[in-house]
PDB file of C-alpha atoms in Angstrom:
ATOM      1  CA  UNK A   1     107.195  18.764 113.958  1.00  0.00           C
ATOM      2  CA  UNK A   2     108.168  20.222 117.143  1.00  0.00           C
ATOM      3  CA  UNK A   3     106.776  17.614 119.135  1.00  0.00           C
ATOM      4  CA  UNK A   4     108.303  15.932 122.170  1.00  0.00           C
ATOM      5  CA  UNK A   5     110.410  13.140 121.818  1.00  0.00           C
ATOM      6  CA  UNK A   6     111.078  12.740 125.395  1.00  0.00           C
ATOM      7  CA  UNK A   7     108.796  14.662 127.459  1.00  0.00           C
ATOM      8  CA  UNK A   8     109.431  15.314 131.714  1.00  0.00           C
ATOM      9  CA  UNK A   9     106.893  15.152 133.540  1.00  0.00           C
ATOM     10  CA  UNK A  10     105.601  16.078 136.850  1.00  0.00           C
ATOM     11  CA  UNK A  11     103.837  13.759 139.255  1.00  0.00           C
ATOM     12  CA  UNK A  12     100.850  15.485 138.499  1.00  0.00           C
ATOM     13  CA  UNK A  13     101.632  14.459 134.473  1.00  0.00           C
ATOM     14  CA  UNK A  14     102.370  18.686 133.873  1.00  0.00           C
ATOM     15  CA  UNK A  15     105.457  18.806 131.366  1.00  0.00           C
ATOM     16  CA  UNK A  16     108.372  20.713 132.870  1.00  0.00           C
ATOM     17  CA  UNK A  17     110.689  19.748 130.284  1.00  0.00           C
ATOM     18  CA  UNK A  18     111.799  17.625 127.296  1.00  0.00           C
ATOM     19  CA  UNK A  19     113.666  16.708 124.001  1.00  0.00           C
ATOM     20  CA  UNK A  20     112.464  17.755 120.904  1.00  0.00           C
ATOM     21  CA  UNK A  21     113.827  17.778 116.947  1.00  0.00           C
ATOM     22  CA  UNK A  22     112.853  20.265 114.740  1.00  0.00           C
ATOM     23  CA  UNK A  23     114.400  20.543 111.568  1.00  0.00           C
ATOM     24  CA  UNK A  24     117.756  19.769 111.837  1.00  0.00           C
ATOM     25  CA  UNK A  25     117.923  20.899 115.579  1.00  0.00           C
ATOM     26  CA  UNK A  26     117.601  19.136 118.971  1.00  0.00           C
ATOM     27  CA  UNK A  27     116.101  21.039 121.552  1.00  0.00           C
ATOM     28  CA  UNK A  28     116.832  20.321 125.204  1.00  0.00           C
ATOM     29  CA  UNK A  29     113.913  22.763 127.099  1.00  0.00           C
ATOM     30  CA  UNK A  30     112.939  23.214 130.712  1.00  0.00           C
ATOM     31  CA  UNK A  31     109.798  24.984 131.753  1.00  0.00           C
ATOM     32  CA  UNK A  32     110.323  28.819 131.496  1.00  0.00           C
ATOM     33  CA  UNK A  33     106.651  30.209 130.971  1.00  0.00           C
ATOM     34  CA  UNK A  34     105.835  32.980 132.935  1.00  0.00           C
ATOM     35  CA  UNK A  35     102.845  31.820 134.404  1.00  0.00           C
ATOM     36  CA  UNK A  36     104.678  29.455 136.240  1.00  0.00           C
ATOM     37  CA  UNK A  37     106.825  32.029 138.214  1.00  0.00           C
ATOM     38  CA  UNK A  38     106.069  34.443 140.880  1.00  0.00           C
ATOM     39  CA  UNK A  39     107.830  37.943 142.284  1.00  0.00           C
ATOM     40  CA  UNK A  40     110.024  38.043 139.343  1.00  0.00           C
ATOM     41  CA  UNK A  41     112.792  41.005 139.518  1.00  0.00           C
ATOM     42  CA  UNK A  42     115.848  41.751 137.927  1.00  0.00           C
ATOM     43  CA  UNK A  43     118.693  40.842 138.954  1.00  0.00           C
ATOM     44  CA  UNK A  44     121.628  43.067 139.922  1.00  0.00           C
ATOM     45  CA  UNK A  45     125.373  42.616 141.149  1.00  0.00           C
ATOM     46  CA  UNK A  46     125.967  39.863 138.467  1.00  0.00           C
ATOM     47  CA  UNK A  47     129.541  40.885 137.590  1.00  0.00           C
ATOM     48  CA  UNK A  48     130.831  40.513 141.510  1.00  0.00           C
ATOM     49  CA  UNK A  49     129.053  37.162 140.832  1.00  0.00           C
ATOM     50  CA  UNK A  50     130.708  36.146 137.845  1.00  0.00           C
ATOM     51  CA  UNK A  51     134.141  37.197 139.375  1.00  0.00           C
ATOM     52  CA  UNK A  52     133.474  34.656 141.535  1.00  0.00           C
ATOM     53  CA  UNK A  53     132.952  31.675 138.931  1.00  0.00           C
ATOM     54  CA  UNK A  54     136.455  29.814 138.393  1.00  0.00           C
ATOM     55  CA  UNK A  55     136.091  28.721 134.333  1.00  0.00           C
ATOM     56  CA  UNK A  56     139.211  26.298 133.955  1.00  0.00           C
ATOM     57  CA  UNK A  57     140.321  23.596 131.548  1.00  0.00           C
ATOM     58  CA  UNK A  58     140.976  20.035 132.326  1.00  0.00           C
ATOM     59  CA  UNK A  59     141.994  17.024 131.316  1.00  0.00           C
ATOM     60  CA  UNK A  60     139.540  14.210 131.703  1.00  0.00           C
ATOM     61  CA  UNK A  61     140.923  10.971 133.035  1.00  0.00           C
ATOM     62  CA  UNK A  62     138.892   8.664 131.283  1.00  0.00           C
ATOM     63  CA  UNK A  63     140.421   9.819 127.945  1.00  0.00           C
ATOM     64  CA  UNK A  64     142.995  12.552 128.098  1.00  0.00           C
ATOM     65  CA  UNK A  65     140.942  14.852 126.096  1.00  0.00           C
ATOM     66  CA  UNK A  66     141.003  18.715 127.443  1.00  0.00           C
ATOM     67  CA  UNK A  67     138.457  21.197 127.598  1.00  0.00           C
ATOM     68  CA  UNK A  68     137.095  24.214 129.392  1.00  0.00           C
ATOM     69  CA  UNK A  69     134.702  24.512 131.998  1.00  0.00           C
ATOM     70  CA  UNK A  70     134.201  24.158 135.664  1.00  0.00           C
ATOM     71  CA  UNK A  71     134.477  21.979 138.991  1.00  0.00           C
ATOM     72  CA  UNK A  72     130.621  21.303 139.719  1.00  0.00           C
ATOM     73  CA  UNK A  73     131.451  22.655 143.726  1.00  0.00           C
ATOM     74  CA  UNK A  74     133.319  25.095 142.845  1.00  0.00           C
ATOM     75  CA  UNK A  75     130.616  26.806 140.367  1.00  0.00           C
ATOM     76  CA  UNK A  76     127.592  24.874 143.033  1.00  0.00           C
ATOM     77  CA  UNK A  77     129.281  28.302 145.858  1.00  0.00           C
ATOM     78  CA  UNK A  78     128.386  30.749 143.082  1.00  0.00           C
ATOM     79  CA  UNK A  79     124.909  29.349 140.731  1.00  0.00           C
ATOM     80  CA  UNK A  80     123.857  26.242 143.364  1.00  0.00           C
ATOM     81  CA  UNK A  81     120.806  25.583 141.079  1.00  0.00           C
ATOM     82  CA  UNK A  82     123.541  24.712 138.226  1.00  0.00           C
ATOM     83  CA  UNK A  83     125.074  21.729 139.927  1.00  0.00           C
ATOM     84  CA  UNK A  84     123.647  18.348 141.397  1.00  0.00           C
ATOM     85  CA  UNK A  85     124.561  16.524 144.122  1.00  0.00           C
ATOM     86  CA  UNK A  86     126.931  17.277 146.922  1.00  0.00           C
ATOM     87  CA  UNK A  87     131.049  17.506 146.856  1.00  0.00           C
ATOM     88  CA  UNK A  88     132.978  14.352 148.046  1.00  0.00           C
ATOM     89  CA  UNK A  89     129.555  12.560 148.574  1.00  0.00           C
ATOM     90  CA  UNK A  90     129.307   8.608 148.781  1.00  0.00           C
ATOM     91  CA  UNK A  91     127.238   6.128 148.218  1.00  0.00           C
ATOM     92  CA  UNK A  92     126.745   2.796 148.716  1.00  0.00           C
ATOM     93  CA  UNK A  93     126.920   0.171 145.960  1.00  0.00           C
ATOM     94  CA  UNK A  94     125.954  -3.415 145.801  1.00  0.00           C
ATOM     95  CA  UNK A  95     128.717  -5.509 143.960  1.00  0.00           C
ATOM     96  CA  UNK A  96     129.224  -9.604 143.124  1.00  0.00           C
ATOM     97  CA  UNK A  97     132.040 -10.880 145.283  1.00  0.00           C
ATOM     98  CA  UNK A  98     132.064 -14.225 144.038  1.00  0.00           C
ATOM     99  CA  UNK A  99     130.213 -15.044 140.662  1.00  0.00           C
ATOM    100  CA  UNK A 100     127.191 -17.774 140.810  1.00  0.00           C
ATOM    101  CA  UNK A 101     127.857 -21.075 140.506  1.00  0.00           C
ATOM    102  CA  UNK A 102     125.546 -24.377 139.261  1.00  0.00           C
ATOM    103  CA  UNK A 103     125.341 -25.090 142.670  1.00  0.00           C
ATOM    104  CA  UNK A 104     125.391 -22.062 145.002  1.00  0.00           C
ATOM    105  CA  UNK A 105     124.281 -18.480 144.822  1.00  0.00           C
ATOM    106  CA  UNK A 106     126.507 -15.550 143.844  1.00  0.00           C
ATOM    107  CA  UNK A 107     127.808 -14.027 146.938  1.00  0.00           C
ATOM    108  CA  UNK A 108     127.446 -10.216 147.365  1.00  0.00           C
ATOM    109  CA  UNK A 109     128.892  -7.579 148.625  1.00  0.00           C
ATOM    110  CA  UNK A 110     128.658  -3.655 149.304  1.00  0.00           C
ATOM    111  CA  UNK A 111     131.157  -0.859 148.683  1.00  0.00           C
ATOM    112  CA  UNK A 112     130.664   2.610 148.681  1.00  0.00           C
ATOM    113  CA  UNK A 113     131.347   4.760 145.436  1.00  0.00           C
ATOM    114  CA  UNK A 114     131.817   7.761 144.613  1.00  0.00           C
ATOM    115  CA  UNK A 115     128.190   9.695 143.863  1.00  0.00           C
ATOM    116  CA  UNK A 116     129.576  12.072 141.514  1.00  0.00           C
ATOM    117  CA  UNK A 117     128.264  15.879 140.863  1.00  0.00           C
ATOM    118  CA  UNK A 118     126.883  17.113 137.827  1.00  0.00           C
ATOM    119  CA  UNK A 119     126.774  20.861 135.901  1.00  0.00           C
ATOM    120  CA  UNK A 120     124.202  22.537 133.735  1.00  0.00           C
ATOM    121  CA  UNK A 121     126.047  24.932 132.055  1.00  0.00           C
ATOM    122  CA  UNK A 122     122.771  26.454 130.574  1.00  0.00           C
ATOM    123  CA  UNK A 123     121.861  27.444 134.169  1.00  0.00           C
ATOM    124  CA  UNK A 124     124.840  30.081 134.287  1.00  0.00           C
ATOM    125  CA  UNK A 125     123.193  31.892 131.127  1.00  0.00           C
ATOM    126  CA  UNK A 126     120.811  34.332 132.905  1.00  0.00           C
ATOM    127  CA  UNK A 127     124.016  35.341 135.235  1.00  0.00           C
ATOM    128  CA  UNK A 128     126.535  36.173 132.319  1.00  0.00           C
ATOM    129  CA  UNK A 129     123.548  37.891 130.392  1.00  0.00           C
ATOM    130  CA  UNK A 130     123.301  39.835 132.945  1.00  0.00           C
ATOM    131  CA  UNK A 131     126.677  40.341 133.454  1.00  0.00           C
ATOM    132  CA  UNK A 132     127.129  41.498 129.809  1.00  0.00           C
ATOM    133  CA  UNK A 133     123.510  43.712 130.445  1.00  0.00           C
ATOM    134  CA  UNK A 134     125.283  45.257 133.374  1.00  0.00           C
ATOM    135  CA  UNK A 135     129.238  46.340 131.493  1.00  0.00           C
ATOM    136  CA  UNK A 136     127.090  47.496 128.339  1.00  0.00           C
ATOM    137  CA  UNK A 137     125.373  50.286 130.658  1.00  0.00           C
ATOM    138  CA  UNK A 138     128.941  50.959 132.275  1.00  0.00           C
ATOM    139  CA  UNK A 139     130.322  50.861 128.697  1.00  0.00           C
ATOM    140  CA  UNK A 140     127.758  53.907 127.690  1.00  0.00           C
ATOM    141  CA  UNK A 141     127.950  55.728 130.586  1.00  0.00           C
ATOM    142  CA  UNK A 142     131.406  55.810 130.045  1.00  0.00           C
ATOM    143  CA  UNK A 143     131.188  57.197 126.482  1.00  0.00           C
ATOM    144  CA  UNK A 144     128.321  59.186 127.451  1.00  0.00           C
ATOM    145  CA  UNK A 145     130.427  61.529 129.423  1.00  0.00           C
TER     146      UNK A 145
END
């Protein structure tokens, strides 16, 4: 129906996001309305920016499967609102040294972790659109003369 199946919220209970099924689809949607954005302009230079993006492919450890895509800091110097979190970062983690017993309490432990980055890939959209906006007009000037 179009609803939300998982709806974000803010503190002040506006949505700014969610998962919804319509159809056959799944929609993953973050707040985009207009009247929620200020001083809006187009943007310009986004091919010098996209030379700058370093698309690779990879091997994950976890399984060996490859793919393409990106290193989170590497992409985080050209889009920073694509990528969470902060490269080589640590955190803390609380961990079970020795298990609990009938008769005495677990003992416990801390050791820092990795606190890993994350990419959304959707957030490089508007800057290859624009990229493609900005070699069609190059494209037809070209041909124009």
């Amino acid at each position: 129906s179009g609803q939300y199946h998982l709806a974000c919220r803010t503190a002040a209970n506006a949505v700014v996001g969610g998962i919804s099924v319509s159809g056959s689809t799944t929609n993953h949607l973050t707040s985009s309305d207009y009247r929620l954005k200020t001083d809006v302009q187009p943007m310009t230079g986004a091919t010098a920016r996209v030379k700058l993006l370093k698309p690779c492919n990879f091997e994950w450890i976890v399984d060996g499967t490859r793919m393409d895509g990106f290193l989170a800091h590497e992409a985080q110097e050209v889009v920073p609102e694509s990528v969470q979190g902060t490269k080589d970062a640590m955190r803390d983690e609380e961990y079970e040294v020795t298990p609990a017993t009938d008769t005495e309490d677990a003992v416990m432990g801390t050791r820092s972790v990795p606190d890993l980055q994350g990419i959304d890939q959707s957030k490089l959209v508007p800057l290859l659109t624009a990229t493609i906006q900005e070699l069609i007009s190059r494209i037809e000037a070209l041909e124009g003369e």
